[in-house]
Coordinates of N, CA, C and O in Angstrom, one line a residue:
X2 N 42.6 47.6 9.2 CA 41.5 46.6 9.0 C 40.6 46.3 10.2 O 41.2 46.3 11.4
X3 N 39.3 46.1 10.0 CA 38.3 46.1 10.9 C 38.1 45.0 11.0 O 37.6 43.9 10.1
X4 N 38.1 44.3 12.4 CA 37.6 43.1 12.7 C 36.2 42.7 13.0 O 35.5 43.9 13.5
X5 N 35.5 41.8 12.4 CA 34.2 41.6 12.8 C 33.8 41.3 13.9 O 34.4 40.1 14.7
X6 N 33.0 42.0 14.9 CA 32.9 41.9 16.1 C 31.4 41.6 16.6 O 30.6 42.1 15.9
X7 N 31.0 40.5 17.0 CA 29.5 40.1 17.3 C 29.1 39.8 18.7 O 30.3 39.4 19.4
X8 N 28.3 40.6 19.2 CA 27.9 40.3 20.8 C 27.3 38.9 21.0 O 26.8 38.1 19.8
X9 N 27.3 38.2 22.2 CA 26.9 36.9 22.4 C 25.5 36.7 22.0 O 24.8 36.1 21.4
X10 N 24.9 38.1 22.0 CA 23.5 38.2 22.0 C 23.1 37.7 20.2 O 22.1 37.1 19.9
X11 N 24.0 38.3 19.7 CA 24.0 38.3 18.1 C 24.1 36.8 17.7 O 23.5 36.1 16.7
X12 N 25.2 36.3 18.2 CA 25.7 35.0 17.9 C 24.4 33.9 18.2 O 24.0 32.9 17.2
X13 N 23.7 34.4 19.4 CA 23.0 33.3 19.7 C 21.7 33.5 18.7 O 21.1 32.5 18.5
X14 N 21.5 34.6 18.5 CA 20.3 34.9 17.6 C 20.5 34.2 16.1 O 19.7 33.6 15.5
X15 N 21.7 34.4 15.5 CA 21.9 33.5 14.5 C 21.9 32.3 14.4 O 21.5 31.4 13.6
X16 N 22.6 31.6 15.4 CA 22.5 30.0 15.9 C 20.7 29.6 15.9 O 20.3 28.7 15.2
X17 N 20.1 30.5 16.5 CA 18.9 30.2 16.7 C 17.9 30.3 15.2 O 17.2 29.4 14.8
X18 N 18.4 31.3 14.5 CA 17.7 31.5 13.2 C 18.1 30.1 12.3 O 17.3 29.7 11.3
X19 N 19.5 29.9 12.3 CA 19.6 28.6 11.6 C 18.9 27.5 12.0 O 18.6 26.7 11.3
X20 N 18.9 27.2 13.2 CA 17.9 26.2 13.8 C 16.7 26.1 13.4 O 16.2 25.1 13.0
X21 N 16.0 27.2 13.4 CA 14.5 27.3 13.2 C 14.7 27.0 11.2 O 13.6 26.4 10.9
X22 N 15.2 27.3 10.8 CA 15.5 27.0 9.1 C 15.6 25.7 8.9 O 15.0 24.9 8.2
X23 N 16.5 25.0 9.7 CA 16.6 23.4 9.6 C 15.5 22.8 10.1 O 15.2 21.6 9.3
X24 N 14.7 23.0 11.4 CA 13.7 22.4 11.5 C 12.5 23.0 10.6 O 11.8 21.7 10.3
X25 N 12.1 23.9 10.2 CA 11.4 24.0 9.0 C 11.4 23.0 7.9 O 10.8 22.7 7.4
X26 N 12.7 23.1 7.3 CA 13.0 22.3 6.1 C 12.7 21.0 6.3 O 12.3 20.3 5.4
X27 N 13.3 20.3 7.7 CA 13.0 18.9 7.9 C 11.4 18.6 8.2 O 10.8 17.6 7.3
X28 N 10.6 19.6 8.6 CA 9.2 19.6 8.6 C 8.5 19.5 7.1 O 7.7 18.7 7.2
X29 N 9.0 20.2 6.5 CA 8.3 20.3 5.2 C 8.8 19.3 4.5 O 8.0 18.5 3.6
X30 N 10.0 18.3 4.6 CA 10.4 17.4 3.9 C 9.6 16.4 4.3 O 9.2 15.2 3.6
X31 N 9.2 16.1 5.6 CA 8.3 14.9 6.1 C 6.9 15.2 5.8 O 6.3 14.0 5.3
X32 N 6.5 16.5 5.6 CA 4.9 16.3 5.2 C 5.1 16.1 3.4 O 4.2 15.5 3.3
X33 N 6.2 16.5 2.5 CA 6.0 16.1 1.4 C 6.0 14.5 1.3 O 5.6 13.7 0.5
X34 N 6.9 13.8 2.0 CA 7.2 12.6 2.2 C 5.7 11.8 2.5 O 5.2 10.8 1.8
X35 N 4.7 12.4 3.4 CA 3.7 11.8 3.8 C 2.8 12.2 2.6 O 1.9 11.1 2.4
X36 N 2.7 13.3 2.1 CA 1.8 13.4 0.9 C 2.0 12.3 -0.1 O 1.1 11.9 -0.9
X37 N 3.4 12.3 -0.4 CA 3.7 11.3 -1.8 C 3.2 10.2 -1.3 O 2.8 9.2 -2.1
X38 N 3.3 9.7 0.2 CA 2.9 8.0 0.3 C 1.3 8.0 0.3 O 0.7 7.0 -0.2
X39 N 0.7 9.2 0.6 CA -0.7 8.9 0.7 C -1.1 9.0 -0.7 O -2.2 8.3 -1.0
X40 N -0.5 9.7 -1.7 CA -1.1 9.8 -3.1 C -0.8 8.2 -3.7 O -1.5 7.7 -4.5
X41 N 0.5 7.9 -3.2 CA 0.8 6.3 -3.8 C -0.3 5.4 -3.2 O -0.5 4.7 -4.0
X42 N -0.7 5.5 -2.1 CA -1.5 4.4 -1.5 C -2.9 4.9 -2.1 O -3.8 3.6 -2.6
X43 N -3.5 5.9 -2.6 CA -4.5 6.0 -3.3 C -4.6 5.9 -4.5 O -5.8 5.1 -4.8
X44 N -3.6 5.9 -5.2 CA -3.4 5.3 -6.5 C -3.5 3.7 -6.6 O -3.9 3.2 -7.6
X45 N -2.6 3.0 -5.7 CA -2.8 1.7 -5.5 C -4.3 1.2 -5.4 O -4.6 0.4 -6.1
X46 N -4.9 1.7 -4.4 CA -6.1 1.1 -4.3 C -7.1 1.5 -5.7 O -7.9 0.7 -6.0
X47 N -7.1 2.8 -6.2 CA -7.9 2.9 -7.7 C -7.4 1.9 -8.4 O -8.3 1.3 -9.2
X48 N -5.9 1.7 -8.8 CA -5.7 0.6 -9.4 C -6.2 -0.8 -9.2 O -6.7 -1.6 -10.0
X49 N -6.1 -1.2 -8.0 CA -6.6 -2.3 -7.4 C -8.3 -2.6 -7.8 O -8.8 -3.6 -8.2
X50 N -9.1 -1.4 -7.5 CA -10.3 -1.6 -7.7 C -10.8 -1.8 -9.1 O -11.6 -2.6 -9.5
X51 N -9.7 -1.3 -9.9 CA -10.2 -1.1 -11.5 C -9.7 -2.4 -11.9 O -10.7 -3.0 -12.8
X52 N -8.7 -3.2 -11.6 CA -8.6 -4.6 -11.8 C -9.4 -5.4 -11.2 O -9.7 -6.3 -12.0
X53 N -9.9 -5.3 -10.2 CA -11.0 -6.2 -9.7 C -12.3 -5.9 -10.3 O -13.0 -7.2 -11.0
X54 N -12.6 -4.9 -10.7 CA -14.1 -4.7 -11.6 C -13.7 -5.3 -13.1 O -14.5 -5.7 -13.5
X55 N -12.6 -5.0 -13.5 CA -12.3 -5.5 -15.0 C -12.5 -7.3 -14.9 O -13.0 -7.9 -15.9
X56 N -11.8 -7.9 -14.2 CA -11.8 -9.3 -13.8 C -13.2 -9.7 -13.6 O -13.4 -11.1 -14.1
X57 N -13.8 -9.2 -12.5 CA -15.1 -9.4 -12.3 C -16.0 -9.5 -13.5 O -16.9 -10.1 -13.8
X58 N -15.9 -8.5 -14.4 CA -16.7 -8.0 -15.6 C -16.4 -9.5 -16.7 O -17.1 -10.1 -17.2
X59 N -15.2 -9.8 -16.8 CA -14.6 -10.9 -17.5 C -15.6 -12.1 -17.3 O -15.9 -12.9 -18.0
X60 N -15.3 -12.5 -15.9 CA -15.9 -13.9 -15.1 C -17.6 -13.6 -15.6 O -18.0 -14.6 -16.1
X61 N -18.2 -12.4 -15.5 CA -19.8 -12.5 -15.5 C -20.0 -12.7 -16.9 O -20.8 -13.5 -17.4
X62 N -18.8 -11.9 -18.1 CA -19.7 -12.3 -19.6 C -19.2 -13.6 -19.9 O -19.9 -14.0 -20.7
X63 N -18.3 -14.3 -19.3 CA -17.9 -15.6 -19.7 C -19.1 -16.6 -19.3 O -19.5 -17.2 -19.8
X64 N -19.5 -16.4 -18.0 CA -20.8 -17.2 -17.3 C -21.9 -16.7 -18.2 O -22.9 -17.9 -18.5
X65 N -22.2 -15.4 -18.5 CA -23.4 -15.1 -19.2 C -23.5 -16.2 -20.6 O -24.6 -16.5 -20.9
X66 N -22.2 -15.9 -21.3 CA -22.3 -16.7 -22.7 C -22.6 -18.2 -22.6 O -23.2 -18.8 -23.3
X67 N -21.9 -18.4 -21.5 CA -22.0 -20.3 -21.4 C -23.6 -20.5 -21.1 O -24.4 -21.3 -21.5
X68 N -24.0 -19.7 -20.0 CA -25.6 -19.9 -19.8 C -26.4 -19.8 -20.6 O -27.5 -20.6 -21.0
X69 N -26.4 -18.3 -21.3 CA -27.5 -18.3 -22.7 C -27.3 -19.1 -23.8 O -28.2 -19.3 -24.5
X70 N -25.9 -19.7 -24.0 CA -25.7 -20.4 -25.1 C -26.0 -21.9 -24.9 O -25.8 -22.8 -26.0
X71 N -26.6 -22.2 -23.9 CA -26.9 -23.8 -23.3 C -25.7 -24.6 -23.7 O -25.7 -25.7 -24.4
X72 N -24.9 -24.2 -22.8 CA -23.3 -25.1 -22.9 C -23.8 -26.4 -22.1 O -24.8 -26.7 -21.5
X73 N -22.9 -27.3 -22.3 CA -22.7 -28.9 -21.9 C -22.9 -28.6 -20.1 O -22.4 -27.5 -19.7
X74 N -23.5 -29.6 -19.7 CA -23.4 -29.9 -18.2 C -22.1 -29.5 -17.5 O -21.9 -28.6 -16.6
X75 N -21.0 -29.8 -18.0 CA -19.4 -29.8 -17.5 C -19.1 -28.2 -17.8 O -18.4 -27.9 -17.0
X76 N -19.4 -28.0 -19.0 CA -18.8 -26.7 -18.9 C -19.7 -25.8 -18.2 O -18.9 -24.6 -17.5
X77 N -20.8 -25.8 -18.1 CA -21.7 -24.8 -17.1 C -21.0 -25.0 -15.6 O -20.8 -24.1 -14.8
X78 N -20.7 -26.2 -15.2 CA -20.2 -26.4 -14.0 C -18.8 -25.8 -13.9 O -18.7 -25.1 -12.9
X79 N -18.0 -25.9 -15.0 CA -16.5 -25.4 -14.7 C -17.0 -23.8 -14.8 O -16.0 -23.2 -14.2
X80 N -18.0 -23.3 -15.5 CA -17.9 -21.9 -15.5 C -18.3 -21.2 -14.2 O -17.8 -20.0 -14.1
X81 N -19.0 -22.1 -13.5 CA -19.5 -21.7 -12.3 C -18.8 -21.8 -11.1 O -18.6 -20.9 -10.2
X82 N -18.0 -22.9 -11.0 CA -17.2 -23.5 -10.1 C -15.9 -22.8 -10.1 O -15.4 -22.4 -9.0
X83 N -15.2 -22.8 -10.9 CA -13.7 -22.0 -11.2 C -13.8 -21.0 -10.5 O -12.9 -20.4 -9.5
X84 N -14.4 -19.8 -10.9 CA -14.6 -18.6 -10.2 C -14.9 -18.5 -8.8 O -14.3 -17.5 -7.9
X85 N -15.8 -19.5 -8.4 CA -16.1 -19.5 -7.0 C -15.2 -20.2 -6.3 O -15.1 -19.4 -5.0
X86 N -14.4 -20.8 -6.8 CA -13.1 -21.3 -6.0 C -12.0 -20.3 -5.7 O -11.5 -19.8 -4.6
X87 N -11.8 -19.4 -6.8 CA -11.0 -18.1 -6.6 C -11.5 -17.4 -5.7 O -10.9 -16.6 -4.8
X88 N -12.8 -17.2 -5.7 CA -13.2 -15.9 -4.8 C -13.2 -16.6 -3.4 O -13.0 -15.9 -2.4
X89 N -13.7 -17.6 -3.1 CA -13.6 -18.5 -1.7 C -12.3 -18.1 -1.2 O -12.1 -17.9 0.0
X90 N -11.3 -18.8 -2.0 CA -9.5 -18.4 -1.7 C -9.2 -17.0 -1.2 O -8.7 -16.8 0.0
X91 N -9.8 -16.3 -1.9 CA -9.4 -14.9 -1.6 C -9.8 -14.2 -0.3 O -9.6 -13.6 0.3
X92 N -11.6 -14.6 -0.4 CA -12.1 -14.1 0.8 C -11.3 -15.0 2.1 O -11.2 -14.3 3.1
X93 N -11.4 -16.1 2.2 CA -10.6 -16.8 3.2 C -9.2 -16.4 3.5 O -9.0 -16.0 4.8
X94 N -8.4 -15.8 2.5 CA -7.3 -15.2 2.9 C -7.1 -13.7 3.4 O -6.7 -13.5 4.2
X95 N -8.2 -13.1 2.8 CA -8.3 -11.6 3.3 C -9.1 -11.9 4.7 O -8.9 -10.7 5.7
X96 N -9.9 -12.6 5.2 CA -10.6 -13.0 6.4 C -9.6 -13.4 7.6 O -10.3 -13.5 8.6
X97 N -8.9 -14.2 7.4 CA -7.9 -14.9 8.2 C -7.0 -13.8 8.9 O -6.3 -13.2 8.6
X98 N -7.0 -14.0 10.1 CA -6.4 -13.0 11.1 C -5.0 -13.8 11.3 O -4.8 -14.9 11.8
X99 N -4.0 -12.8 10.9 CA -2.5 -13.5 11.0 C -1.9 -12.3 12.0 O -2.4 -11.1 11.9
X100 N -0.9 -12.6 12.5 CA 0.2 -12.0 13.2 C 1.4 -11.5 12.6 O 1.7 -12.5 12.0
X101 N 2.0 -10.4 13.1 CA 3.1 -10.2 12.5 C 4.3 -10.2 13.4 O 4.3 -9.8 14.5
X102 N 4.9 -11.0 13.0 CA 6.2 -11.3 14.2 C 7.6 -10.9 13.2 O 8.0 -11.4 12.6
X103 N 8.2 -9.8 13.9 CA 9.6 -9.4 13.3 C 10.6 -10.2 13.4 O 10.4 -11.2 14.3
X104 N 11.6 -10.3 12.3 CA 12.6 -11.5 12.3 C 13.5 -10.8 13.6 O 14.0 -9.8 13.7
X105 N 14.0 -11.9 14.1 CA 15.1 -11.7 14.9 C 16.7 -11.6 14.5 O 16.8 -12.3 13.5
X106 N 17.4 -10.8 14.7 CA 18.6 -10.7 14.1 C 19.7 -11.2 14.9 O 19.7 -11.3 16.1
X107 N 20.6 -12.3 13.8 CA 21.7 -12.6 14.3 C 21.6 -14.1 15.3 O 22.1 -14.3 16.2
X108 N 20.3 -14.5 15.0 CA 19.9 -15.6 15.6 C 19.5 -15.5 17.3 O 20.0 -16.4 18.1
X109 N 19.1 -14.3 17.7 CA 18.9 -14.3 18.9 C 17.8 -15.1 19.4 O 16.9 -15.6 18.7
X110 N 17.8 -15.4 20.7 CA 16.7 -16.4 21.2 C 16.0 -15.6 22.5 O 16.4 -14.8 23.0
X111 N 14.8 -15.9 22.5 CA 14.0 -15.7 23.6 C 13.9 -16.6 24.6 O 13.6 -17.8 24.5

């Protein structure tokens, strides 16, 4: 029976080839994960934009109906003020600067 004999150069070449394969595999998986996250973020933005436009259209239609049908004074005020309150709350929350402070584990004190 013949024993398999490898020179140190061949062993190092084999280990190097395996290392390159592992690194290429890891790099490809990271790129795939980044692409999936980018697609998810893009879809999230389109979904949000669609919902915003749909809700804005509903508000405009409701206001248009009340204004053109000569609704009573209180109905007109309600139709104009309620969406303005929601919009001002949303804008205030979006434009308020907040800081992120990560939680400390195990009750650590600084």
